Amino acid sequence: MNNPPAPDAGAPRRPTDWRGTAMQRRIRRRYAAERRFRLIGLGAVVLSAGFLAFLLITMLSNGIAGFTRTEVTLPIDFRAAQLDVTPQQLESRGADLALAGAGLEELVERSATAAFGAHGPDVISPHAWTGVRDALKDDPSLLNRKAAISVPVSQDLKSALDGAGKPEMQAIAAKLKQHDMIGSSFDFGFLMSADSTDPTDVGIWGAVKGSLFTMLVTLAIAFPIGVLSAVYLEEYARKNRWTDLIEVSINNLAAVPSIIFGLLGLAVFLSFMNLPRSASLVGGLTLALMIMPVIVIASRNAIKAVPPSIRDAALGVGASKVQVIFHHVLPLALPGILTGTIIGMARALGETAPLLMIGMRAFIAQPPEGLTDPATVLPVQIFLWSDQISRGFVERTSAAIIVLLLFLLAMNALAIYLRNRFETRW
Amino acid sequence: MTDTQAPAVRTDNTERATPKRETHIKMAARDVNVFYGTSHAIRDVSIDVDMENVTAFIGPSGCGKSTFLRTLNRMNDTIPIARVTGDITLDGEDIYSPDMDVVQLRARVGMVFQKPNPFPKSIYENVAYGPRIHGLAPAKRDLDGIVESALKRAGLWEEVKDRLDDSGTALSGGQQQRLCIARAIAVDPEVILMDEPCSALDPIATAKIEELIHALRGKYAIVIVTHNMQQAARVSQKTAFFHLGHLVEYGETSEIFTNPREERTKDYITGRYG
Ligand SMILES: Nc1ncnc2c1ncn2[C@@H]1O[C@H](COP(=O)(O)OP(=O)(O)O)[C@@H](O)[C@H]1O
Ligand SMILES: [Mg+2]
């Protein structure tokens, strides 16, 4: 019918020479370019894998020792000592007090002197007697016996065992090794107690608990506010200069260095609102401010990615706007929202600087009991230990890093699991 | 636009071709204009949609068929820059009046879209969603009944009755579109709007949908947009031809296809543009 005029087919046509040398050269160059690009990519992957492997190997080789404690077998003659406690007292609640009052600590020191010579009390850890106390509580029949009990060694002896430290200690260490009286076991104390000045007695539990409380506050504040902001901005806000401004601000906030958020938290939560210093509540609020922009951005992108056809479908059967959002948009955006949230939470978990600003760097020997108790968190604890001179803290630092990395790994695994679990196929 | 295009004037013309039937007007549009920002997409359109006939909207791409269709259940409300003027009534009620609840309106005037868009949920949930949010089924048993009858009316029951828990998105394209029709039927609408429901489907699936439209005729007022003129001829009894935002001609389908009054209609039907 009304077709446009046919193109002029009359012009002569020279066939392309697909086999000529110029063509061959072009093909070779193309292959070479592809090979080069593949090699560069492979090199980058190998390099980063190498760095990762180096980090993991050093951490593991240092850190494994941090999870164990070195013990020495200490013979104690309880019968001869005649401690002023009854087996009934040992079963009761006041056992700790009774044993301390009966001079158990002195008994342990005396036994150490008897066993290891004049430097005996320096061989065992200053709180070796608490281990003996627990052994007595477990088995009151020890009271009228002679017994050999494994107690933690002091930091001095530990250094001596590694071939460092004072000569008299090295002599004792050599002798103990010869008599096979040195052993090591998994240090449950490390997982169950809090910070201490003595590296043989420190634990990570205080910091873990502080991190958990802090993350809890961060999640409880940042997730709902972040997601609701994203919903409002995407679904309700009119597109005008104000929303553009808000959008730019949020994007910029996500890039603000974290220490600035620490200053903000200091000014707002401590100086203005007078919340307690060093508390996980304040730490959590500060980190919530920090990761909120990340959650808002991730959630907005996830909401944007929900196909408009689904909104149309829901509106078409008479769903209200809120029903469309809560029945369709949010469930479909959930994998993206959760992934963004967990990435934000992982960042918060590893954050040190803003928490230093609000005073979470204090020495805290008791695990926090509540959100307002003074607390510290894993990365800050690592930072504090890495600052210590004593050699024993090096292993503990590496061990704490392993714990932190395990947490991060678990969170990332959770992110991947959630994404796969809630992902919908179209 | 002159008055000759108003649907009422066409009646004397159509009486020649088909015996006059008693029809009752379900939706009526008068002097409807739609603007997207400053662009004028629909110009002074007046049309009546009745209960007894299937009405087809035809016209070249971009002429405003979808835009006009979406004014009938106020889906244009979701486009911030869209503005509608003029009167549109459903059973005499102005659907753009402040008293009209748009959520209820969309339940009464259901819609089926160009691309099948089942929810990524089970087949059962797809159909049950509408009745549930409108509180049409107080008990699970009632809901089961509604789902079954909607799927039966959409001609899908036999194919899916054993796998109601499978995802709606796992069905074939044609089945998905029938599922969408079942979803629209389940809220017991009075009018069903279909925007090129077969354009993404193969000929066999298309034939099934067309059969379905035949079966649904009379139970619901049906408006179907199509760019396929054979389809318009097969499924509709009334046809409206749109061009550049104008309603050029509206009348009995047989009349439009055999004896169009307007030159533009004739050009379009004979394939001069489209
Ligand atoms: N959301 C929108 N925003 C702006 N213009 C639109 C929008 N939707 C449609 N239009 C314009 O309105 C006119 C009619 O479009 P449409 O109703 O989709 O035509 P049809 O369905 O007949 O192909 C077209 O010019 C199109 O560009
Ligand atoms: Mg269209």
XYZ file of C-alpha atoms and ligand atoms in Angstrom:
728
model
C 0.000 0.000 0.000
C 1.464 3.277 1.126
C 4.975 1.891 1.481
C 7.988 4.231 1.612
C 10.146 4.140 -1.548
C 12.483 1.137 -1.702
C 16.170 1.947 -1.017
C 18.387 2.246 -4.094
C 19.743 -1.243 -4.739
C 21.497 -0.296 -7.945
C 24.855 0.834 -6.444
C 27.708 -1.678 -7.070
C 28.728 -3.684 -3.995
C 32.305 -4.758 -3.245
C 32.410 -7.948 -1.159
C 34.192 -7.610 2.205
C 37.440 -9.586 2.337
C 36.885 -11.604 5.533
C 40.060 -13.657 4.988
C 42.528 -10.882 4.169
C 45.624 -10.195 6.261
C 44.166 -7.022 7.744
C 41.195 -9.032 8.981
C 43.436 -11.762 10.371
C 45.479 -9.182 12.238
C 42.341 -7.651 13.691
C 41.197 -11.066 14.898
C 44.564 -11.760 16.547
C 44.543 -8.376 18.249
C 41.046 -9.015 19.545
C 42.052 -12.391 20.978
C 45.150 -10.857 22.574
C 43.070 -8.104 24.169
C 40.679 -10.650 25.623
C 43.534 -12.773 27.005
C 45.178 -9.710 28.525
C 41.970 -8.661 30.213
C 41.404 -12.143 31.615
C 44.930 -12.241 33.030
C 44.579 -8.849 34.699
C 41.314 -9.943 36.287
C 42.809 -13.204 37.461
C 45.801 -11.326 38.893
C 43.507 -9.027 40.866
C 41.569 -11.962 42.288
C 44.741 -13.840 43.243
C 46.190 -10.751 44.908
C 43.115 -10.115 47.046
C 42.792 -13.797 47.895
C 46.446 -13.714 48.942
C 45.884 -10.769 51.270
C 42.883 -12.482 52.771
C 44.787 -15.717 53.269
C 47.692 -13.858 54.876
C 45.326 -12.109 57.280
C 43.542 -15.305 58.206
C 46.717 -17.321 58.672
C 48.429 -14.759 60.910
C 45.268 -14.252 62.914
C 44.682 -17.950 63.347
C 48.279 -18.847 64.216
C 48.445 -16.061 66.812
C 44.901 -16.348 67.953
C 44.607 -20.059 68.620
C 47.000 -19.634 71.550
C 44.713 -16.904 72.843
C 41.912 -19.402 73.276
C 44.032 -21.791 75.352
C 45.538 -21.406 78.786
C 48.777 -22.904 80.035
C 48.485 -24.854 83.238
C 50.840 -26.285 85.772
C 50.097 -29.168 88.106
C 50.161 -27.929 91.666
C 50.219 -30.476 94.513
C 48.243 -29.269 97.554
C 47.935 -31.119 100.854
C 44.489 -30.048 102.081
C 44.516 -32.498 105.025
C 47.672 -31.053 106.495
C 46.417 -27.502 105.957
C 43.291 -28.078 108.070
C 41.175 -25.420 106.353
C 38.458 -24.130 108.613
C 35.516 -25.138 106.420
C 33.060 -27.993 106.561
C 31.924 -30.004 103.538
C 28.388 -28.697 104.249
C 29.641 -25.122 103.859
C 31.153 -26.048 100.507
C 27.764 -27.167 99.247
C 26.100 -23.954 100.398
C 25.867 -20.539 98.777
C 28.469 -18.979 101.036
C 31.212 -21.349 99.898
C 33.281 -18.664 98.150
C 33.245 -16.457 101.204
C 34.030 -19.311 103.575
C 37.011 -20.463 101.527
C 38.394 -16.965 101.167
C 37.998 -16.461 104.926
C 39.715 -19.777 105.644
C 42.840 -18.582 103.866
C 42.686 -20.650 100.692
C 44.697 -18.040 98.778
C 47.574 -18.268 101.264
C 47.398 -22.056 101.174
C 47.759 -22.048 97.405
C 50.733 -19.689 97.611
C 52.363 -21.816 100.308
C 51.873 -24.934 98.211
C 53.439 -23.176 95.230
C 56.470 -22.229 97.289
C 56.738 -25.801 98.512
C 56.459 -27.212 95.016
C 58.439 -24.732 92.904
C 60.816 -23.042 95.356
C 61.093 -19.435 96.516
C 59.672 -18.058 93.254
C 56.714 -20.415 93.514
C 53.986 -17.782 93.973
C 55.210 -16.060 90.771
C 54.890 -19.258 88.799
C 51.144 -19.494 89.144
C 48.626 -16.899 88.083
C 47.521 -14.490 90.862
C 44.013 -15.891 90.643
C 45.083 -19.511 90.467
C 43.389 -19.945 93.854
C 39.941 -19.279 92.340
C 40.503 -22.348 90.173
C 41.354 -24.346 93.285
C 38.242 -22.955 94.952
C 36.047 -24.180 92.101
C 37.734 -27.587 92.246
C 36.946 -27.818 95.981
C 33.336 -26.881 95.417
C 33.045 -29.555 92.758
C 34.549 -32.205 94.999
C 34.392 -31.451 98.786
C 36.104 -34.764 99.547
C 39.369 -33.128 98.494
C 39.372 -31.404 101.931
C 40.903 -34.407 103.656
C 43.219 -35.505 100.925
C 46.340 -34.592 99.101
C 45.584 -33.582 95.529
C 47.283 -32.340 92.369
C 45.282 -29.581 90.721
C 45.890 -27.918 87.364
C 46.059 -24.148 87.807
C 46.804 -21.407 85.257
C 50.399 -20.212 85.138
C 51.462 -16.586 85.489
C 52.270 -14.395 82.520
C 55.951 -14.440 83.604
C 56.174 -18.219 83.410
C 54.324 -18.208 80.133
C 56.932 -15.879 78.636
C 59.669 -18.047 80.133
C 58.178 -21.127 78.501
C 58.464 -19.317 75.159
C 62.134 -18.643 75.942
C 61.831 -15.044 77.090
C 61.702 -13.204 80.394
C 63.640 -13.473 83.672
C 66.419 -16.099 83.951
C 65.137 -17.587 87.246
C 61.743 -18.123 85.641
C 63.352 -19.737 82.612
C 65.130 -22.154 84.944
C 61.862 -23.089 86.643
C 60.150 -23.395 83.249
C 62.830 -25.786 82.014
C 62.500 -27.927 85.127
C 58.706 -28.038 84.952
C 58.838 -29.019 81.313
C 61.270 -31.784 82.150
C 58.919 -33.189 84.770
C 56.044 -32.895 82.339
C 54.045 -30.740 84.692
C 52.983 -28.176 82.074
C 49.802 -28.663 80.124
C 47.294 -26.565 78.253
C 43.549 -26.633 77.898
C 40.794 -24.670 76.237
C 40.263 -21.460 78.163
C 36.572 -21.273 78.937
C 37.339 -18.271 81.102
C 38.223 -16.320 77.968
C 34.724 -16.827 76.615
C 32.994 -16.177 79.922
C 34.632 -13.243 81.675
C 35.358 -9.606 80.934
C 38.374 -7.374 80.700
C 41.181 -7.525 83.267
C 44.625 -6.085 83.768
C 46.174 -9.540 83.724
C 46.314 -11.177 80.281
C 45.922 -14.675 81.775
C 42.612 -13.649 83.264
C 40.962 -11.553 80.533
C 37.793 -12.583 78.781
C 35.860 -11.571 75.736
C 32.350 -12.125 77.068
C 32.015 -8.575 78.371
C 32.801 -7.159 74.945
C 30.606 -9.717 73.158
C 27.691 -8.860 75.405
C 28.347 -5.152 74.922
C 28.390 -5.653 71.156
C 25.135 -7.633 71.287
C 23.373 -4.943 73.350
C 24.710 -2.212 71.104
C 23.646 -4.005 67.928
C 20.225 -4.629 69.428
C 19.704 -0.916 70.043
C 21.075 -0.062 66.596
C 18.766 -2.516 64.870
C 15.712 -1.532 66.891
C 16.195 2.128 66.013
C 17.730 2.116 62.546
C 15.655 -0.625 60.872
C 12.120 0.652 61.434
C 13.019 4.316 61.002
C 15.163 3.623 57.956
C 12.585 1.432 56.232
C 9.694 3.760 57.014
C 11.675 6.747 55.725
C 12.389 4.854 52.549
C 8.712 3.938 52.139
C 7.642 7.514 52.716
C 10.202 8.951 50.318
C 9.432 6.414 47.602
C 5.676 6.095 47.912
C 4.294 9.270 49.416
C 6.691 12.175 49.060
C 6.034 14.438 46.125
C 8.990 14.812 43.818
C 10.065 18.401 44.308
C 13.051 20.443 45.361
C 12.670 19.457 49.015
C 12.717 15.738 48.386
C 15.683 16.214 46.056
C 17.458 18.020 48.861
C 16.635 15.230 51.306
C 17.844 12.634 48.828
C 21.177 14.415 48.354
C 21.582 14.829 52.113
C 20.958 11.159 52.759
C 23.466 10.121 50.107
C 26.018 12.454 51.642
C 25.314 11.241 55.167
C 26.135 7.710 54.080
C 29.609 8.911 53.165
C 30.323 10.966 56.296
C 33.317 9.575 58.258
C 32.129 7.615 61.248
C 34.046 9.637 63.828
C 31.805 12.599 62.998
C 28.831 10.531 64.075
C 30.702 9.931 67.323
C 30.933 13.688 67.867
C 27.253 14.001 67.042
C 26.399 11.270 69.545
C 28.566 12.966 72.154
C 26.836 16.294 71.617
C 23.274 15.001 71.369
C 23.023 11.956 73.601
C 25.571 12.758 76.307
C 25.733 16.552 76.555
C 22.153 17.364 75.598
C 20.082 14.350 76.615
C 22.318 13.398 79.543
C 22.249 9.692 78.818
C 24.850 7.615 80.737
C 28.384 7.586 79.385
C 29.944 4.403 78.010
C 26.532 2.719 77.826
C 25.546 0.390 74.994
C 22.337 2.430 74.709
C 24.267 5.497 73.609
C 26.624 3.456 71.446
C 23.640 1.830 69.734
C 21.922 5.165 69.135
C 25.098 6.645 67.681
C 25.648 3.701 65.352
C 21.961 3.816 64.393
C 22.469 7.376 63.179
C 25.441 6.151 61.225
C 23.813 3.249 59.413
C 20.370 4.774 58.911
C 21.361 6.375 55.580
C 22.668 3.013 54.381
C 19.364 1.340 55.228
C 17.329 4.139 53.655
C 19.298 3.968 50.417
C 19.200 0.168 50.210
C 15.480 0.094 51.011
C 14.635 2.783 48.474
C 16.485 0.892 45.782
C 14.746 -2.333 46.751
C 11.350 -0.621 46.700
C 12.108 0.996 43.356
C 12.956 -2.409 41.927
C 9.487 -3.808 42.624
C 7.857 -3.998 39.186
C 5.080 -1.431 38.652
C 2.903 -4.187 37.214
C 2.521 -5.636 40.722
C 1.331 -2.301 42.081
C -1.114 -2.024 39.184
C -2.359 -5.524 39.852
C -3.026 -4.793 43.511
C -4.580 -1.389 42.860
C -6.675 -2.993 40.139
C -8.465 -5.311 42.575
C -9.048 -2.383 44.909
C -6.169 -2.487 47.348
C -5.550 0.770 49.174
C -2.157 2.381 49.042
C -1.168 1.082 52.458
C -2.312 -2.409 51.478
C -0.277 -2.247 48.289
C 2.786 -1.265 50.297
C 2.447 -3.771 53.107
C 1.009 -6.721 51.159
C 3.077 -6.475 48.001
C 5.816 -3.880 47.812
C 7.538 -4.500 51.140
C 7.486 -8.323 50.940
C 9.028 -8.137 47.471
C 11.558 -5.547 48.564
C 12.409 -7.453 51.731
C 15.478 -9.351 50.441
C 17.066 -6.102 49.321
C 16.095 -4.317 52.511
C 17.487 -7.105 54.682
C 20.703 -7.312 52.715
C 21.225 -3.582 53.063
C 20.394 -3.706 56.746
C 22.810 -6.515 57.447
C 25.580 -4.798 55.521
C 24.916 -1.721 57.633
C 24.851 -3.790 60.816
C 28.128 -5.470 59.891
C 29.655 -2.053 59.425
C 28.306 -0.965 62.797
C 29.643 -4.113 64.450
C 33.167 -3.335 63.276
C 33.039 0.366 64.129
C 35.447 1.768 66.733
C 35.951 5.482 66.278
C 32.463 6.817 67.078
C 32.282 4.624 70.173
C 35.571 5.980 71.491
C 34.027 9.443 71.268
C 31.141 8.516 73.539
C 33.358 6.943 76.155
C 33.076 3.238 75.402
C 36.845 2.896 75.781
C 36.782 2.614 79.564
C 38.274 -0.365 81.351
C 35.247 -2.462 82.236
C 35.789 -5.623 84.236
C 32.118 -6.618 84.528
C 29.962 -7.749 81.612
C 27.102 -5.243 81.247
C 23.766 -6.320 82.736
C 21.612 -3.836 80.891
C 21.569 -1.219 78.177
C 22.599 1.596 80.497
C 25.513 -0.243 82.151
C 29.014 0.791 81.149
C 30.087 -1.517 78.363
C 32.640 -1.982 75.684
C 32.350 -3.674 72.303
C 34.509 -6.140 70.406
C 36.431 -3.771 68.111
C 37.074 -1.337 70.957
C 38.242 -4.203 73.142
C 40.617 -5.269 70.375
C 41.856 -1.713 70.097
C 42.427 -1.499 73.861
C 44.263 -4.823 74.068
C 46.423 -4.090 71.064
C 47.598 -1.023 72.954
C 48.855 -3.082 75.934
C 52.555 -3.744 76.370
C 52.328 -7.138 78.040
C 53.066 -9.995 75.665
C 50.080 -12.020 76.809
C 47.751 -9.484 75.253
C 49.065 -10.130 71.740
C 47.519 -13.588 71.636
C 44.358 -12.341 73.304
C 44.055 -9.579 70.719
C 44.291 -12.075 67.888
C 41.783 -14.335 69.613
C 39.378 -11.410 69.974
C 39.838 -10.598 66.288
C 38.915 -14.180 65.437
C 35.739 -13.835 67.510
C 34.872 -10.588 65.740
C 35.515 -12.115 62.326
C 33.312 -15.068 63.223
C 30.514 -12.664 64.093
C 30.921 -10.839 60.792
C 31.000 -14.121 58.928
C 27.808 -15.239 60.649
C 26.070 -11.977 59.750
C 27.088 -12.211 56.120
C 25.961 -15.818 55.975
C 22.642 -14.681 57.406
C 22.391 -11.994 54.730
C 22.962 -14.529 51.972
C 20.520 -16.966 53.521
C 17.797 -14.335 53.861
C 18.310 -13.121 50.329
C 17.947 -16.607 48.906
C 15.106 -17.484 51.230
C 12.892 -14.516 50.351
C 13.872 -14.008 46.758
C 10.904 -14.444 44.397
C 11.189 -15.793 40.938
C 9.275 -13.978 38.222
C -15.988 17.414 18.318
C -19.496 17.803 16.997
C -22.548 16.182 18.415
C -22.677 13.621 15.635
C -20.087 11.602 17.516
C -22.167 11.343 20.633
C -23.256 7.727 20.960
C -26.936 8.519 21.242
C -26.987 9.841 17.703
C -25.681 6.563 16.321
C -28.694 4.545 17.394
C -30.798 5.327 14.332
C -27.920 4.154 12.194
C -27.418 0.889 13.981
C -31.065 -0.004 13.916
C -30.648 -0.882 10.295
C -28.098 -3.578 10.900
C -29.246 -5.291 14.080
C -32.607 -5.568 15.699
C -32.816 -3.115 18.556
C -32.037 -4.718 21.885
C -32.901 -3.430 25.306
C -29.597 -2.222 26.731
C -28.931 -0.534 29.991
C -26.056 1.852 30.290
C -23.472 0.924 32.899
C -20.853 3.605 32.495
C -21.194 6.920 30.718
C -18.456 9.404 29.880
C -19.217 12.976 28.837
C -16.681 15.410 27.407
C -13.736 13.702 29.030
C -10.315 15.280 28.580
C -7.085 13.869 29.913
C -3.848 15.800 30.189
C -0.395 14.483 30.996
C 1.202 17.692 32.203
C 0.601 19.934 29.222
C 0.147 17.182 26.654
C -3.471 16.634 25.768
C -3.987 12.880 25.474
C -7.796 12.567 25.336
C -10.002 15.204 23.773
C -13.724 15.581 24.495
C -14.606 11.921 24.519
C -18.199 10.927 25.228
C -19.189 7.313 25.214
C -21.639 4.888 26.856
C -20.671 1.403 27.937
C -23.531 -0.987 28.378
C -24.065 -4.162 30.290
C -25.136 -6.414 27.447
C -22.378 -5.863 24.920
C -18.637 -6.208 24.809
C -17.164 -2.865 23.827
C -13.868 -2.774 21.936
C -11.563 0.249 21.770
C -9.446 0.235 18.644
C -7.068 2.738 17.137
C -3.429 3.256 16.263
C -0.814 2.976 18.952
C -0.527 6.083 21.130
C -4.023 7.336 20.321
C -5.102 7.205 23.954
C -7.007 3.927 24.259
C -5.220 2.876 27.437
C -5.376 6.376 28.843
C -9.120 6.529 28.378
C -9.629 3.020 29.694
C -7.720 3.922 32.847
C -9.983 6.902 33.497
C -12.872 4.463 33.898
C -11.491 3.006 37.141
C -9.343 5.989 38.076
C -6.064 4.148 37.620
C -4.823 7.473 36.249
C -4.860 8.743 39.822
C -1.565 6.926 40.324
C 0.145 9.069 37.669
C 0.971 12.367 39.378
C 0.960 14.453 36.196
C -2.316 13.066 34.823
C -5.387 15.302 35.043
C -8.924 14.300 34.049
C -11.816 16.658 33.313
C -15.401 15.898 32.297
C -17.938 13.507 33.804
C -17.752 9.754 34.111
C -20.557 7.917 35.853
C -21.053 4.371 37.022
C -24.772 3.619 37.342
C -25.333 7.360 37.340
C -22.849 8.019 40.161
C -20.024 10.394 39.365
C -16.854 8.370 39.902
C -14.666 11.465 40.229
C -16.839 13.050 42.911
C -15.269 13.381 46.361
C -17.894 10.989 47.743
C -16.664 8.141 45.565
C -14.269 5.806 47.355
C -11.642 4.966 44.792
C -10.749 1.658 46.430
C -14.347 0.467 46.214
C -14.617 1.832 42.684
C -11.684 -0.305 41.575
C -13.316 -3.338 43.102
C -16.498 -2.588 41.143
C -14.592 -1.791 37.954
C -11.940 -4.477 37.671
C -8.974 -4.391 35.336
C -6.868 -6.865 33.370
C -3.555 -5.607 32.075
C -1.548 -5.989 28.913
C 1.166 -8.106 30.444
C -0.110 -10.891 32.707
C 0.800 -9.728 36.202
C -0.090 -12.374 38.780
C 1.220 -11.747 42.268
C 4.291 -13.873 43.040
C 2.126 -15.917 45.399
C 0.168 -19.125 45.133
C -2.660 -19.469 42.631
C -5.121 -19.606 45.522
C -3.709 -16.463 47.117
C -3.852 -14.610 43.814
C -7.583 -15.141 43.546
C -8.302 -14.874 47.264
C -6.500 -11.565 47.715
C -9.290 -9.283 46.494
C -12.155 -10.950 48.412
C -9.998 -10.988 51.509
C -9.108 -7.293 51.544
C -12.715 -6.354 50.839
C -14.017 -8.678 53.533
C -16.219 -10.585 51.076
C -15.570 -13.960 52.695
C -16.075 -14.151 56.440
C -14.955 -17.783 56.691
C -12.331 -19.901 55.009
C -15.090 -22.056 53.461
C -16.674 -19.027 51.775
C -13.271 -17.981 50.468
C -12.643 -21.451 49.046
C -15.998 -21.214 47.292
C -15.256 -17.791 45.838
C -11.842 -18.928 44.591
C -13.301 -22.017 42.983
C -16.126 -20.224 41.243
C -13.851 -17.416 40.028
C -11.383 -19.925 38.604
C -14.259 -21.827 37.003
C -15.631 -18.700 35.382
C -12.172 -17.867 34.104
C -11.953 -21.367 32.609
C -8.876 -22.227 34.620
C -10.277 -24.495 37.318
C -9.728 -27.789 35.550
C -6.106 -26.932 34.829
C -5.136 -25.774 38.314
C -7.485 -27.428 40.797
C -4.802 -29.899 41.891
C -2.089 -27.317 42.361
C -3.685 -24.293 43.934
C -0.619 -23.892 46.131
C 1.773 -23.561 43.216
C 3.053 -20.117 42.410
C 0.881 -18.118 40.020
C 4.013 -17.028 38.192
C 4.825 -20.648 37.304
C 1.815 -20.877 34.952
C 2.064 -20.343 31.209
C 1.379 -16.864 29.842
C -2.162 -17.663 28.795
C -2.946 -19.333 32.095
C -1.481 -16.359 33.932
C -3.764 -14.018 32.031
C -6.793 -16.162 32.846
C -5.632 -16.175 36.453
C -5.618 -12.382 36.327
C -9.152 -12.476 34.946
C -10.157 -14.835 37.765
C -8.561 -12.445 40.236
C -10.629 -9.589 38.826
C -13.833 -11.674 38.820
C -13.318 -12.823 42.393
C -14.240 -9.432 43.857
C -17.531 -9.613 41.934
C -17.049 -6.501 39.791
C -19.730 -4.914 37.618
C -17.383 -3.828 34.862
C -14.196 -5.482 33.602
C -11.661 -3.408 31.689
C -9.091 -5.288 29.619
C -6.104 -3.477 28.136
C -4.793 -5.543 25.210
C -5.120 -8.734 27.266
C -3.833 -10.957 24.461
C -0.946 -8.944 23.093
C 1.603 -11.024 25.009
C -0.016 -14.370 24.198
C 0.246 -16.968 21.459
C -2.736 -17.672 19.156
C -4.048 -20.651 21.117
C -3.982 -18.805 24.428
C -5.561 -15.845 22.656
C -8.395 -18.019 21.401
C -9.032 -19.232 24.951
C -9.236 -15.681 26.279
C -11.598 -14.727 23.470
C -13.818 -17.690 24.288
C -13.761 -16.590 27.884
C -14.810 -13.064 26.948
C -17.779 -14.563 25.068
C -18.740 -16.562 28.112
C -18.479 -13.579 30.446
C -20.530 -11.314 28.214
C -23.763 -10.218 29.826
C -22.602 -11.023 33.339
C -20.270 -8.051 33.373
C -19.954 -4.939 31.297
C -16.746 -5.607 29.381
C -14.463 -3.119 27.683
C -11.481 -4.466 25.771
C -8.691 -2.485 24.184
C -7.110 -4.211 21.230
C -4.900 -3.285 18.337
C -5.973 -6.435 16.554
C -8.998 -5.657 14.411
C -9.920 -9.277 13.788
C -10.056 -9.696 17.508
C -12.293 -6.664 17.881
C -14.550 -8.112 15.196
C -14.621 -11.526 16.891
C -15.258 -10.557 20.508
C -17.110 -7.262 20.523
C -20.572 -6.108 19.643
C -19.689 -2.434 19.878
C -16.514 -0.768 18.694
C -15.044 2.645 19.384
C -12.340 3.941 17.103
C -9.870 6.381 18.648
C -7.443 8.571 16.755
C -5.062 11.184 18.208
C -7.069 11.429 21.397
C -10.425 11.806 19.615
C -13.215 9.300 19.613
C -13.765 9.221 15.881
C -16.559 6.721 15.615
C -18.553 4.502 17.922
C -21.197 1.995 16.965
C -22.145 -1.595 16.312
C -19.035 -3.587 15.481
C -20.540 -5.053 12.335
C -21.400 -1.585 11.164
C -17.949 -0.152 11.848
C -16.199 -2.925 10.024
C -18.454 -3.124 7.008
C -19.716 0.358 6.636
C -17.682 2.953 8.541
C -19.001 6.459 8.309
C -15.715 8.248 8.789
C -12.895 8.298 6.279
C -10.302 7.879 9.059
C -12.023 4.773 10.378
C -12.058 3.276 6.926
C -8.376 4.069 6.416
C -7.486 2.419 9.691
C -9.594 -0.663 9.120
C -8.190 -1.143 5.650
C -4.673 -0.943 7.086
C -3.512 2.453 5.890
C -2.003 3.228 9.272
C -1.685 1.523 12.594
N 2.284 8.092 32.108
C 2.299 8.915 31.039
N 2.921 10.088 31.125
C 2.951 10.935 30.057
N 2.380 10.673 28.880
C 1.747 9.492 28.734
C 1.677 8.552 29.806
N 0.980 7.470 29.379
C 0.639 7.736 28.099
N 1.094 8.946 27.708
C 0.898 9.579 26.398
O -0.477 9.621 26.128
C -0.743 9.255 24.785
C -1.703 8.074 24.754
O -1.068 6.915 25.253
P -1.806 5.543 25.492
O -3.084 5.827 26.169
O -0.895 4.635 26.180
O -2.072 5.056 24.006
P -2.543 3.628 23.473
O -2.886 2.778 24.626
O -3.680 3.942 22.593
O -1.411 3.080 22.687
C 0.581 8.935 24.152
O 0.992 10.052 23.401
C 1.507 8.719 25.298
O 2.802 9.175 24.990
Mg -2.034 0.976 25.331
